[in-house]
mmCIF file of C-alpha atoms and ligand atoms in Angstrom:
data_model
loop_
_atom_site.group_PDB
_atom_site.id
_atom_site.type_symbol
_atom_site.label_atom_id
_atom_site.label_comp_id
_atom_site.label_asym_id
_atom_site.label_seq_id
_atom_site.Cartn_x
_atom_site.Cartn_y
_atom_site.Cartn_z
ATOM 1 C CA UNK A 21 -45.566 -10.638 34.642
ATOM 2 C CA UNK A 22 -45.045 -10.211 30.750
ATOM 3 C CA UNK A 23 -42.281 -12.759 29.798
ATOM 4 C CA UNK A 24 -39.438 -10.654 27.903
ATOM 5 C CA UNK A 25 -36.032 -11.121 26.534
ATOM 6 C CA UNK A 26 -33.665 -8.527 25.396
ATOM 7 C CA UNK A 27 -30.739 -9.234 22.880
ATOM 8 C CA UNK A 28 -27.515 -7.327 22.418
ATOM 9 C CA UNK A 29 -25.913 -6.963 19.305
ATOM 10 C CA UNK A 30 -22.835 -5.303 18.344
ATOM 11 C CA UNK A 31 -21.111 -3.091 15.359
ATOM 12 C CA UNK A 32 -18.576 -4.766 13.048
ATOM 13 C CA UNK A 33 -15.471 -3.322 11.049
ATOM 14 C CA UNK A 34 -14.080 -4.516 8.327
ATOM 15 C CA UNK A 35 -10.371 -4.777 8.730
ATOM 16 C CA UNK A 36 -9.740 -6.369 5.059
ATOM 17 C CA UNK A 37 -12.489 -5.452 2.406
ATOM 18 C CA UNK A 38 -11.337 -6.809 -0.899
ATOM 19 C CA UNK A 39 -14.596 -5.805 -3.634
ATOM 20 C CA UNK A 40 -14.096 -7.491 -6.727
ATOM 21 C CA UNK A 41 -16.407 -6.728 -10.044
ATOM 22 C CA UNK A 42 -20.048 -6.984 -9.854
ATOM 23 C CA UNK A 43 -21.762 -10.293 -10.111
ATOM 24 C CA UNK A 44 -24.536 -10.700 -12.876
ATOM 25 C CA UNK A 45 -26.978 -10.243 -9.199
ATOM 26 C CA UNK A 46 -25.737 -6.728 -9.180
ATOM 27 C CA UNK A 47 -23.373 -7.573 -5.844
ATOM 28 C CA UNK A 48 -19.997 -7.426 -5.301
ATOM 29 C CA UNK A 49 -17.737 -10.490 -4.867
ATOM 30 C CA UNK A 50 -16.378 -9.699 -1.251
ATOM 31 C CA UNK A 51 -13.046 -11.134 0.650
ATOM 32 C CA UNK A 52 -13.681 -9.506 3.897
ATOM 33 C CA UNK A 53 -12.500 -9.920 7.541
ATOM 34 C CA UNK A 54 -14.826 -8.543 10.314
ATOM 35 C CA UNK A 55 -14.322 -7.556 13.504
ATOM 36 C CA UNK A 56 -17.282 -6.945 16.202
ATOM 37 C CA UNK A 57 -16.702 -4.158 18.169
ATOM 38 C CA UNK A 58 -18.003 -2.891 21.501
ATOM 39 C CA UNK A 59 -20.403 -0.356 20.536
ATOM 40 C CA UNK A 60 -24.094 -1.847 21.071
ATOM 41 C CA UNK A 61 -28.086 -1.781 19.883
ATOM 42 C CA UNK A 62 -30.261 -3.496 21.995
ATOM 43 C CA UNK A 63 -33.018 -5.060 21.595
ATOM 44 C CA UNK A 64 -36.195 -6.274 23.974
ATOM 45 C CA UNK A 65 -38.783 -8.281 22.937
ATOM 46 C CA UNK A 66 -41.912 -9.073 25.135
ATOM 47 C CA UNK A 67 -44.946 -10.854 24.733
ATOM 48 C CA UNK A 68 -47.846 -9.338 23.328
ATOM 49 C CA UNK A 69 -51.201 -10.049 21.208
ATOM 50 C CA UNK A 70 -50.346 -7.852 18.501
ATOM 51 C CA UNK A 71 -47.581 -7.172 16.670
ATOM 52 C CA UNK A 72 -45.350 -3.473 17.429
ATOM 53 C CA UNK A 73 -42.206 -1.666 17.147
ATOM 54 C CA UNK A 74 -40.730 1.424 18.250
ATOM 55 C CA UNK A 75 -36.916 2.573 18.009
ATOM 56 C CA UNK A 76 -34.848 4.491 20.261
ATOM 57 C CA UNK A 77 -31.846 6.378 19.095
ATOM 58 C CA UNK A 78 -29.055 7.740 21.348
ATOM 59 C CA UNK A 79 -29.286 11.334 22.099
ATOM 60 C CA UNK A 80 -25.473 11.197 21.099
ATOM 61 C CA UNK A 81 -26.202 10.175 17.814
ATOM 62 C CA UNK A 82 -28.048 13.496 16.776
ATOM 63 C CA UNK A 83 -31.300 13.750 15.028
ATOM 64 C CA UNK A 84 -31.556 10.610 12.685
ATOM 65 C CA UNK A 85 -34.429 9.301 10.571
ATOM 66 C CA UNK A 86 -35.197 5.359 10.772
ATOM 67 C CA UNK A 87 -37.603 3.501 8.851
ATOM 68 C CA UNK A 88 -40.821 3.476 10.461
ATOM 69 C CA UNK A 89 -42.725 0.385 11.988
ATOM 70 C CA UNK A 90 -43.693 -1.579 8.930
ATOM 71 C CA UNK A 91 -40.767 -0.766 7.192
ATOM 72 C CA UNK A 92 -37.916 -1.586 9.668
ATOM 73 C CA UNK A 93 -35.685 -4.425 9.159
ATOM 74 C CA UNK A 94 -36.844 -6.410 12.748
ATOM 75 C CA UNK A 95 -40.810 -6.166 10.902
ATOM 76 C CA UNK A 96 -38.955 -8.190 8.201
ATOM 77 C CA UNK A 97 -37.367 -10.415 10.379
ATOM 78 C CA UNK A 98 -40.446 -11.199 12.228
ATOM 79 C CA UNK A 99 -42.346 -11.790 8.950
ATOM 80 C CA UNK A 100 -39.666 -14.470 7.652
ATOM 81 C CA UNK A 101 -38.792 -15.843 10.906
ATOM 82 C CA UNK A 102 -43.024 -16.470 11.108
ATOM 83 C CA UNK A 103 -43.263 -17.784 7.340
ATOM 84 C CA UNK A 104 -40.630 -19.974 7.320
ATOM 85 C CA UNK A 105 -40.678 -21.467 11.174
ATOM 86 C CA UNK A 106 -44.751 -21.311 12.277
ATOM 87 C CA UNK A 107 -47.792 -22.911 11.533
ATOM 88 C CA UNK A 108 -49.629 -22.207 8.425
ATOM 89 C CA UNK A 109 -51.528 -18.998 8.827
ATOM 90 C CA UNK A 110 -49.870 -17.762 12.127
ATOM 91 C CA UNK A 111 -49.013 -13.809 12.506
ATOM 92 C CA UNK A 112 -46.322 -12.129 14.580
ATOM 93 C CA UNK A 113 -46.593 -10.832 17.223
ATOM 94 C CA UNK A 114 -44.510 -9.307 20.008
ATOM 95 C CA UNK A 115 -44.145 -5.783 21.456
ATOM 96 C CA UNK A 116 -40.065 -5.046 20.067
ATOM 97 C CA UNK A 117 -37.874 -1.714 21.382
ATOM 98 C CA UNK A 118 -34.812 -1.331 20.509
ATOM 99 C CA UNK A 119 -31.902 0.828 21.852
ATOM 100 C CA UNK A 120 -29.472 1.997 19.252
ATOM 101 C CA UNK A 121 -26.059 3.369 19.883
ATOM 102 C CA UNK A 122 -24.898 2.079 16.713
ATOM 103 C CA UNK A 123 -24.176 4.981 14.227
ATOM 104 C CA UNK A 124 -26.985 4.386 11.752
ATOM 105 C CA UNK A 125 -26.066 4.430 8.113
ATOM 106 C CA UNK A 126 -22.792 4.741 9.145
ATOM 107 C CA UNK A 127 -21.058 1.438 7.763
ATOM 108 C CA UNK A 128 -20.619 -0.207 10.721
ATOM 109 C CA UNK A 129 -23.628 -3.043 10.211
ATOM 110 C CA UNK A 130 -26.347 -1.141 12.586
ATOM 111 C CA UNK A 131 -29.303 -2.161 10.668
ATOM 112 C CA UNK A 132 -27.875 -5.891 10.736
ATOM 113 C CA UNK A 133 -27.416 -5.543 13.911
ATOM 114 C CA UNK A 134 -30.916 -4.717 14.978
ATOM 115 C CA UNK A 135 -31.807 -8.411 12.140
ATOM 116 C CA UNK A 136 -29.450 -10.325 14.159
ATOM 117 C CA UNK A 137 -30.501 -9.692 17.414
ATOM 118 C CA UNK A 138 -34.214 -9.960 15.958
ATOM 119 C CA UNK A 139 -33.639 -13.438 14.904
ATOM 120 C CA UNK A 140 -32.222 -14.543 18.279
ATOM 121 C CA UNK A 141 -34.940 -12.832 20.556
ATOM 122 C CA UNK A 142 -38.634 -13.772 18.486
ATOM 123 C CA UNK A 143 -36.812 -17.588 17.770
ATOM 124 C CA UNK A 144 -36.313 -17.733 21.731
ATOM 125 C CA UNK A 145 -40.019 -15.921 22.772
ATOM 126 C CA UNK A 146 -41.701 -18.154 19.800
ATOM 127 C CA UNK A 147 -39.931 -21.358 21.625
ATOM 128 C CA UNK A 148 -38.810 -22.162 17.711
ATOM 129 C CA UNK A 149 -35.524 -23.490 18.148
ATOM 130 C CA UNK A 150 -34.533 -23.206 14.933
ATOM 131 C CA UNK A 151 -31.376 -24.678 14.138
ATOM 132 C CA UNK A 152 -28.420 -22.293 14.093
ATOM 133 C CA UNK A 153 -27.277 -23.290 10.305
ATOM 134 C CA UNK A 154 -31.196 -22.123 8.884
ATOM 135 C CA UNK A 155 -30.547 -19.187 11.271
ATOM 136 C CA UNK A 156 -27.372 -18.393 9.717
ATOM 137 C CA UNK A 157 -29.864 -18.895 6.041
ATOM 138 C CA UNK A 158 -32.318 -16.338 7.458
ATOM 139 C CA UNK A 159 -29.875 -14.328 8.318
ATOM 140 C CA UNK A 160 -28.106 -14.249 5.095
ATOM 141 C CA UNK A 161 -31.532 -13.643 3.294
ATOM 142 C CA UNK A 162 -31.682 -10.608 5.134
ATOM 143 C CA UNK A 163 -28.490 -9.107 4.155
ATOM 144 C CA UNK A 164 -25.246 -9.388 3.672
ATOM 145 C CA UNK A 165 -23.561 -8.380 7.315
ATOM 146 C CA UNK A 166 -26.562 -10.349 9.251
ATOM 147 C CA UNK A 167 -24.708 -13.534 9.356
ATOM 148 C CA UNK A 168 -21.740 -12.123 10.602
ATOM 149 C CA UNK A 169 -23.863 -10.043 13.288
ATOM 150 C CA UNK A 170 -25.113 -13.383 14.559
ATOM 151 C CA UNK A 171 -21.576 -14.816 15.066
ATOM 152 C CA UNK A 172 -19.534 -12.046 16.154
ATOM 153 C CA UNK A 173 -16.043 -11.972 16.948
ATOM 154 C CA UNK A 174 -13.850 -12.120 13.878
ATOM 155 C CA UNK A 175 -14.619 -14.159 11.067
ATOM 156 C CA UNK A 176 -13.922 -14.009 7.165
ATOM 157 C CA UNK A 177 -16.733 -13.451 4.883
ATOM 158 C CA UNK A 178 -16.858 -14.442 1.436
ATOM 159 C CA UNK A 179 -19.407 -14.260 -1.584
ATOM 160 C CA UNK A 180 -21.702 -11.412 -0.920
ATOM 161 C CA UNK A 181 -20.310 -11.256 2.724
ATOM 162 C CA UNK A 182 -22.872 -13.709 3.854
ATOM 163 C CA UNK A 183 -20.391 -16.915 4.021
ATOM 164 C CA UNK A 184 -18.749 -16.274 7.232
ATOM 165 C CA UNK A 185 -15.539 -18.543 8.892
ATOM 166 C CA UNK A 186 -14.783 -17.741 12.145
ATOM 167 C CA UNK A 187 -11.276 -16.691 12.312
ATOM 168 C CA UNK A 188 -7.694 -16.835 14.802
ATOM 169 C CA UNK A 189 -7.778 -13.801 16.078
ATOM 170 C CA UNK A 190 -4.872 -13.590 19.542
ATOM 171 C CA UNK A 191 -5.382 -9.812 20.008
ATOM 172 C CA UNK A 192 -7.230 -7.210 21.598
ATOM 173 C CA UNK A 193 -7.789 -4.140 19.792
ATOM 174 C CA UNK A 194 -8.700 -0.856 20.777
ATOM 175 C CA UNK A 195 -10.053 1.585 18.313
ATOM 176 C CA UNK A 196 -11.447 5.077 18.127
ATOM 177 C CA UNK A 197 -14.581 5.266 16.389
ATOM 178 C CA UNK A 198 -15.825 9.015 14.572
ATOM 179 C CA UNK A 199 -19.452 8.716 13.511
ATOM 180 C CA UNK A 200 -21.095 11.119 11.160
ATOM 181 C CA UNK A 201 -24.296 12.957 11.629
ATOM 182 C CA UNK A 202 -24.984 12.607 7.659
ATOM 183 C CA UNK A 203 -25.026 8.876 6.577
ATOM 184 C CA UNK A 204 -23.752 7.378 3.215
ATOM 185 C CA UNK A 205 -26.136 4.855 1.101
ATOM 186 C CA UNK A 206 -24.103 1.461 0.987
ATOM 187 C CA UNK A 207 -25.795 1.163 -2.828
ATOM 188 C CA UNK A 208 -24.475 4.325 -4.027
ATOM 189 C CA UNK A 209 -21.077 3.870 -2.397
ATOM 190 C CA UNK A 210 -20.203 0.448 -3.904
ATOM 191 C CA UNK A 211 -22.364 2.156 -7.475
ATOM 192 C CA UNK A 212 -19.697 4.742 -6.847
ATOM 193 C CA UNK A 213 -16.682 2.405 -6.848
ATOM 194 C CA UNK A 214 -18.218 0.782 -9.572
ATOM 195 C CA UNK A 215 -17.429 4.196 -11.698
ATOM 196 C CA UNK A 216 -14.008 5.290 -10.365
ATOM 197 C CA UNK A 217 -12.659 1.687 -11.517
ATOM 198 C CA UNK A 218 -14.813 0.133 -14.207
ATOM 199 C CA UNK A 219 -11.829 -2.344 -14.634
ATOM 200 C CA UNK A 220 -11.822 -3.995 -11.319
ATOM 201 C CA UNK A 221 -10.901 -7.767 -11.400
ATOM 202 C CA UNK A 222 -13.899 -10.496 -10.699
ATOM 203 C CA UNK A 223 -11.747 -11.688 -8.111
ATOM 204 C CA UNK A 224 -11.422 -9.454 -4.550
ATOM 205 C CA UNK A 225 -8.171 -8.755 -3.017
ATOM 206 C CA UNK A 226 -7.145 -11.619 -0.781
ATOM 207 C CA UNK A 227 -7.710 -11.027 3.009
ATOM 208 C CA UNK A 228 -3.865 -12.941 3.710
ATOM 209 C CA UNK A 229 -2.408 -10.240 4.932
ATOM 210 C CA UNK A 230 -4.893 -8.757 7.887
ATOM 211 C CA UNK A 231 -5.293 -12.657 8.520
ATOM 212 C CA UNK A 232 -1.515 -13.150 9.263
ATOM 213 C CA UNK A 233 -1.865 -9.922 11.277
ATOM 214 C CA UNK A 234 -4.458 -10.852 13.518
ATOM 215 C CA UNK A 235 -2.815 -14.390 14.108
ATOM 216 C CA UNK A 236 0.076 -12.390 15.469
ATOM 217 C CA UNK A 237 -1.637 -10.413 17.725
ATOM 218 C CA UNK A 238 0.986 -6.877 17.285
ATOM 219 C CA UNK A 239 -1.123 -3.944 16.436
ATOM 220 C CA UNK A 240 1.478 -2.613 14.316
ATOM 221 C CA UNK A 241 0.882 -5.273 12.461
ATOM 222 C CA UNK A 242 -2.463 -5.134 11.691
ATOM 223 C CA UNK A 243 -2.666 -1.410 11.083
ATOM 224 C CA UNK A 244 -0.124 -2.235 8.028
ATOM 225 C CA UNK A 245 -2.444 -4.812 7.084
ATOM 226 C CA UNK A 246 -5.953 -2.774 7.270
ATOM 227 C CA UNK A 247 -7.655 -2.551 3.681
ATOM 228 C CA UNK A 248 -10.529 -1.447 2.427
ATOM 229 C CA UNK A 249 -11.591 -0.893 -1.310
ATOM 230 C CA UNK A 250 -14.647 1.289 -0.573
ATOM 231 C CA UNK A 251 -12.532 3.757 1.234
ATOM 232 C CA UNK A 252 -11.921 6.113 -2.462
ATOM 233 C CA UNK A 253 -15.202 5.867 -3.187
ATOM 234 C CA UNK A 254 -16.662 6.952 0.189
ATOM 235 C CA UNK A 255 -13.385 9.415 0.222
ATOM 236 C CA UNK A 256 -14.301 10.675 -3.467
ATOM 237 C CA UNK A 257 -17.757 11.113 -2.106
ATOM 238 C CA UNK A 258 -16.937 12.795 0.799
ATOM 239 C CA UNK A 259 -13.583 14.487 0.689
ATOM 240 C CA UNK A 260 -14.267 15.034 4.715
ATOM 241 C CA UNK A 261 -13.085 12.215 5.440
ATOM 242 C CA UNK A 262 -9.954 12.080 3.853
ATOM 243 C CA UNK A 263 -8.586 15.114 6.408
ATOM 244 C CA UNK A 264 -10.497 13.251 9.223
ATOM 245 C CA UNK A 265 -8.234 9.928 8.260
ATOM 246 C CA UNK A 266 -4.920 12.266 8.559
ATOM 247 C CA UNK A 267 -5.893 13.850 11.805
ATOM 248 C CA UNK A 268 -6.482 11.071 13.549
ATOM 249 C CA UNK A 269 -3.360 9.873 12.500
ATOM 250 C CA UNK A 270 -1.341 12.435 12.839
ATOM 251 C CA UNK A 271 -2.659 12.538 16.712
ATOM 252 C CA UNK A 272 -0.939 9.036 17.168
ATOM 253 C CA UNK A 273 -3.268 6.780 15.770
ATOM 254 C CA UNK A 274 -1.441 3.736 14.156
ATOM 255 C CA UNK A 275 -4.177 3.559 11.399
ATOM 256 C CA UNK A 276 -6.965 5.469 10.083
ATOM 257 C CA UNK A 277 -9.619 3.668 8.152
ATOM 258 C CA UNK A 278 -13.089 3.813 6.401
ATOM 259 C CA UNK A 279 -15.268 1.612 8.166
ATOM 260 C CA UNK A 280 -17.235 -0.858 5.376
ATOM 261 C CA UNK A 281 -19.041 1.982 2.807
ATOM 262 C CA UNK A 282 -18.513 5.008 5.463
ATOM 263 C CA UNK A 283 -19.094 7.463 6.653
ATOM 264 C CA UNK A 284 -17.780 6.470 10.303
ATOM 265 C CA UNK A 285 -14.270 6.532 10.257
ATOM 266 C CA UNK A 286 -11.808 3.765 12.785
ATOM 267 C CA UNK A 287 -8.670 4.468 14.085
ATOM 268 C CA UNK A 288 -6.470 1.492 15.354
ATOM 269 C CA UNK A 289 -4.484 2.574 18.544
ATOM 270 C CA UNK A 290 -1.135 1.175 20.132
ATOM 271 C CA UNK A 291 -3.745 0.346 23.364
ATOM 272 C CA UNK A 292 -6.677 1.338 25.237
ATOM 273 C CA UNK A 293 -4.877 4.914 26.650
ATOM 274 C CA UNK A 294 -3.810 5.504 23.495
ATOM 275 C CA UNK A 295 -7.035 5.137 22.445
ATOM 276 C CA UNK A 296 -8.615 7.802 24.794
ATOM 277 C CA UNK A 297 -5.678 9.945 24.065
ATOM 278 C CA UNK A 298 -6.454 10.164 20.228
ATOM 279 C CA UNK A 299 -10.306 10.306 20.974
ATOM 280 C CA UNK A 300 -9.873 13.527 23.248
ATOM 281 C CA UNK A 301 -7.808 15.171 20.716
ATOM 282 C CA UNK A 302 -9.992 14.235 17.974
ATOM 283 C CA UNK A 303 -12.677 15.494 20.460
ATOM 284 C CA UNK A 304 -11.822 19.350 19.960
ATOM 285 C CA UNK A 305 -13.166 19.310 16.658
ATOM 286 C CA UNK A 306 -15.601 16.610 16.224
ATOM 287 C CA UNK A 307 -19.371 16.461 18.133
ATOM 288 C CA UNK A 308 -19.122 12.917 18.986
ATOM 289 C CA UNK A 309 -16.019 10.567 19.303
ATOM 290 C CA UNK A 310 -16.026 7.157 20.809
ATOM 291 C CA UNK A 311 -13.458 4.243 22.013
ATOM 292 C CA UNK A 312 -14.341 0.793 21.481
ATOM 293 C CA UNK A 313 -12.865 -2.737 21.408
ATOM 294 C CA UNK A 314 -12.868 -5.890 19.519
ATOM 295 C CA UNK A 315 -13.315 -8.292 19.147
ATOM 296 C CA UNK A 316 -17.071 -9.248 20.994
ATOM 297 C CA UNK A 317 -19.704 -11.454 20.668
ATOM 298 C CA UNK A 318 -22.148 -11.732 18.678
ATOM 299 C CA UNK A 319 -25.984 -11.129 19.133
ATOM 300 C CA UNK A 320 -26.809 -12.854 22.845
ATOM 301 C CA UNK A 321 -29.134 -12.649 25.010
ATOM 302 C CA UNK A 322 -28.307 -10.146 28.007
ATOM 303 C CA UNK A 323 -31.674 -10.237 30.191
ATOM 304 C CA UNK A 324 -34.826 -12.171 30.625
ATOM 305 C CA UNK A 325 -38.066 -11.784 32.656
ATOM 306 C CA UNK A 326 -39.386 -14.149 33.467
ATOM 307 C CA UNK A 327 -38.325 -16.792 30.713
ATOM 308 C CA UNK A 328 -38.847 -20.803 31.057
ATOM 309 C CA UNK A 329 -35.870 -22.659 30.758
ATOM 310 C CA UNK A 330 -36.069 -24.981 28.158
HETATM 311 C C1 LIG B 407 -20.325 -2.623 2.899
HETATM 312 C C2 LIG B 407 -20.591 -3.821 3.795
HETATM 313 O O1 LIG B 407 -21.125 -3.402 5.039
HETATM 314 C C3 LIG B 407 -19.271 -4.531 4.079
HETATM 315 O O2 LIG B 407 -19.423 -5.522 5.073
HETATM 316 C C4 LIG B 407 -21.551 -4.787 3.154
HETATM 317 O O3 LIG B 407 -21.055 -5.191 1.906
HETATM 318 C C5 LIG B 407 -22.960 -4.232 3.012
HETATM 319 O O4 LIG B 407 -23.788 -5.153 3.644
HETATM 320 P P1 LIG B 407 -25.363 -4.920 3.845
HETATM 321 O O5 LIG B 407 -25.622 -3.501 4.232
HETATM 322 O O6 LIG B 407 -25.836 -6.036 4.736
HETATM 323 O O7 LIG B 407 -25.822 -5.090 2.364
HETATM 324 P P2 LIG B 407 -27.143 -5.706 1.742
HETATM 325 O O8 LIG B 407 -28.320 -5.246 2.540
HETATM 326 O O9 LIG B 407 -26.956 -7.157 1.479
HETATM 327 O O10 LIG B 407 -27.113 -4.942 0.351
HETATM 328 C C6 LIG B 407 -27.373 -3.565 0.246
HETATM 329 C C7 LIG B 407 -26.873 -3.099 -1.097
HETATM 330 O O11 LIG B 407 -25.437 -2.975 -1.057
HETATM 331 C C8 LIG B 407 -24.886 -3.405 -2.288
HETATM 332 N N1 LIG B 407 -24.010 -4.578 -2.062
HETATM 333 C C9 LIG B 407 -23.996 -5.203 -0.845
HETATM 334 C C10 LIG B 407 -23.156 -6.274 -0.630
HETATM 335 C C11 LIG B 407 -22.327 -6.696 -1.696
HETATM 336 N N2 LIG B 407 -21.489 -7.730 -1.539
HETATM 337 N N3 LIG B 407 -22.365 -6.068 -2.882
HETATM 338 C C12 LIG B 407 -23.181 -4.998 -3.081
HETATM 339 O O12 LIG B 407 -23.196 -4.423 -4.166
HETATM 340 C C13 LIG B 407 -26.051 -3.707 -3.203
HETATM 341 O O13 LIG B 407 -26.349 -2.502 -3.890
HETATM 342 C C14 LIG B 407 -27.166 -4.034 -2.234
HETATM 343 O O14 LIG B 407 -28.447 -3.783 -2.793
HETATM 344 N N1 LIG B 408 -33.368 -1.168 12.669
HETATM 345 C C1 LIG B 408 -32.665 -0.363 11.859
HETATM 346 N N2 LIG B 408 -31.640 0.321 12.318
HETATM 347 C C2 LIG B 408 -30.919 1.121 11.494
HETATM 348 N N3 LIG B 408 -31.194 1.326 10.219
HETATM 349 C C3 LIG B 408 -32.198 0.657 9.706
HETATM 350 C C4 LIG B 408 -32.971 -0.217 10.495
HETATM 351 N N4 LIG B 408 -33.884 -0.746 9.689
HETATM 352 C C5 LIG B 408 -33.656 -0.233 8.493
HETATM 353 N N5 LIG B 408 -32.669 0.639 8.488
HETATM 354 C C6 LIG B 408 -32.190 1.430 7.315
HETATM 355 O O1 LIG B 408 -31.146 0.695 6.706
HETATM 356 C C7 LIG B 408 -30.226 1.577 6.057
HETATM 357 C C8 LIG B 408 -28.826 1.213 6.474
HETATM 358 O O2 LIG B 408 -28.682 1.503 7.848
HETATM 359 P P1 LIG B 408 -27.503 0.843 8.700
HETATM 360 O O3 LIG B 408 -27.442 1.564 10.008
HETATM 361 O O4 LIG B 408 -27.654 -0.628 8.722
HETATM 362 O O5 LIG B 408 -26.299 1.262 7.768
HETATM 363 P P2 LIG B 408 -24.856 0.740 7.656
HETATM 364 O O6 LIG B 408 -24.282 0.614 9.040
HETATM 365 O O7 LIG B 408 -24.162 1.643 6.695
HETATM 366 O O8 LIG B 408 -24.997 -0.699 7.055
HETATM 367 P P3 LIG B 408 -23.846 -1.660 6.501
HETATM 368 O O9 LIG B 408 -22.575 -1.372 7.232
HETATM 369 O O10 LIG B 408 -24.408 -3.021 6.812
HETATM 370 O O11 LIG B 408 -23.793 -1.347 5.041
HETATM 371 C C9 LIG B 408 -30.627 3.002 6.452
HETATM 372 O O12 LIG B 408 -31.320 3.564 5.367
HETATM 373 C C10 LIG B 408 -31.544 2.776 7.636
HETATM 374 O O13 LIG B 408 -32.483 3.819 7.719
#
């Protein structure tokens, strides 16, 4: 039987996105706080004697384009995780499908997602046991939300995004989540901020407040605390979302909010019911609507066949 090992990795939201002034790099000094929430890709990777990847996308989701084998972020994965971890002159190789239900280029870390759970599933079928702080480097080289995929929960995430700090977090949140069936380019949203305030500080705005909020577990709370500094740009972009935002609230949501660089819109709910009350209305006029919760772990693995124990 072909050993195999699938890994499950989850969305994020960013309850507190502070974006100061680029960097000489061309990024964006963060102060975030994410959140992992229970919407899911996963990923199964089996031995094989070649190297070969094919995606799955949730009928759901609509017709959406993803990079093709070669160009996918799990074939860059596999090439670092080989380079840096393997003997000289070694190739990857693996048969990898993964299952998305993550809205893709929808802001809520999908593509990290699939990186994260890459890393975990090819470091356990390689047997590389590569410790978790150069896993946390990989991930970090691989973008900016892959650290934070690999920890899940809540943490704060500073510098690009990739420095992430676990964080208190005493509540449990339910959200409604509103993908979008047309994606927004996280470079052109943050390029768009860049031009609606060409004086923004160097420094982000401080993540205090959602902290304090999250410590104290009262929803209320936290919706008075949400923040996010992409949210005119993606709104400027795509005025859409602005109405969406006041619908949701004005069906009882505490909170509407952008989630990261958008499209996908969040609503924070007084509870789960409330939650499915404010999806179904939202459900009249949008294709797709979804409940989730947070916070949830981070990419772990959720099956294997059959798999040594180490
Ligand atoms: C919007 C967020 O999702 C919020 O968590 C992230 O900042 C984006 O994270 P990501 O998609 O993992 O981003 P990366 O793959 O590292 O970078 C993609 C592009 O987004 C822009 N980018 C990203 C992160 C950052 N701190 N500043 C930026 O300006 C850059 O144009 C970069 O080329
Ligand atoms: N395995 C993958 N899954 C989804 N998108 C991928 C994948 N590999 C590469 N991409 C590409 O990465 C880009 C960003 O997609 P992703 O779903 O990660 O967006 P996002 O959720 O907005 O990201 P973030 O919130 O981290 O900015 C898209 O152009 C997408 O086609």
């Amino acid at each position: 039987m072909t050993r195999s090992l699938t890994v499950r990795a989850a969305a994020k939201i960013n309850l507190h996105l502070g974006v100061g002034a680029p960097r000489e790099d061309g990024f964006h000094p963060l102060d975030t706080v994410y959140q992992a929430v229970s919407l899911y890709d996963d990923l199964t990777a089996y031995a094989a004697d070649d190297w070969s990847l094919t995606t799955a996308v949730a009928a759901h989701l609509g017709e959406v384009e993803l990079p093709a084998a070669g160009d996918n972020i799990v074939d860059r994965v596999a090439e670092l995780l080989c380079a840096r971890r393997c003997d000289d002159g070694c190739r990857p190789t693996a048969r990898v499908e993964v299952s998305k239900t993550i809205p893709v280029a929808g802001g809520m870390a999908g593509g990290s997602a699939d990186a994260a759970a890459a890393l975990v599933a090819l470091d356990r079928l390689w047997d590389l046991r590569t410790p978790d702080s150069e896993m946390l480097a990989l991930a970090a080289e691989l973008g900016s939300d892959v650290p934070f995929s690999l920890i899940g929960g809540t943490a704060r995430g500073v510098g690009r995004g990739e420095l992430v700090t676990p964080t208190d977090d005493f509540g449990a949140w339910s959200w409604v989540v509103v993908p979008d069936d047309r994606g927004l380019s996280t470079p052109a949203v943050f390029r768009h901020f860049d031009a609606l305030f060409p004086d923004a500080s160097p420094e982000p705005a401080p993540a205090q407040p959602v902290l304090t909020a999250l410590a104290s577990g009262d929803p209320v709370a936290l919706a008075a605390a949400l923040h996010n500094d992409l949210e005119a740009a993606a709104v400027d972009l795509r005025p859409d979302l602005g109405d969406l935002l006041a619908r949701g609230e004005s069906e009882g949501a505490l909170r509407g909010l952008v989630s990261g660089s958008g499209p996908t819109c969040v609503f924070l709910c007084e509870s789960a019911e409330a939650a499915r009350d404010v999806a179904a209305s939202l459900a009249s006029t949008r294709p797709v609507v979804l409940t989730a919760h947070g916070p949830v772990a981070g990419a772990h693995v959720v099956d294997t066949s059959p798999f040594p124990e180490n």
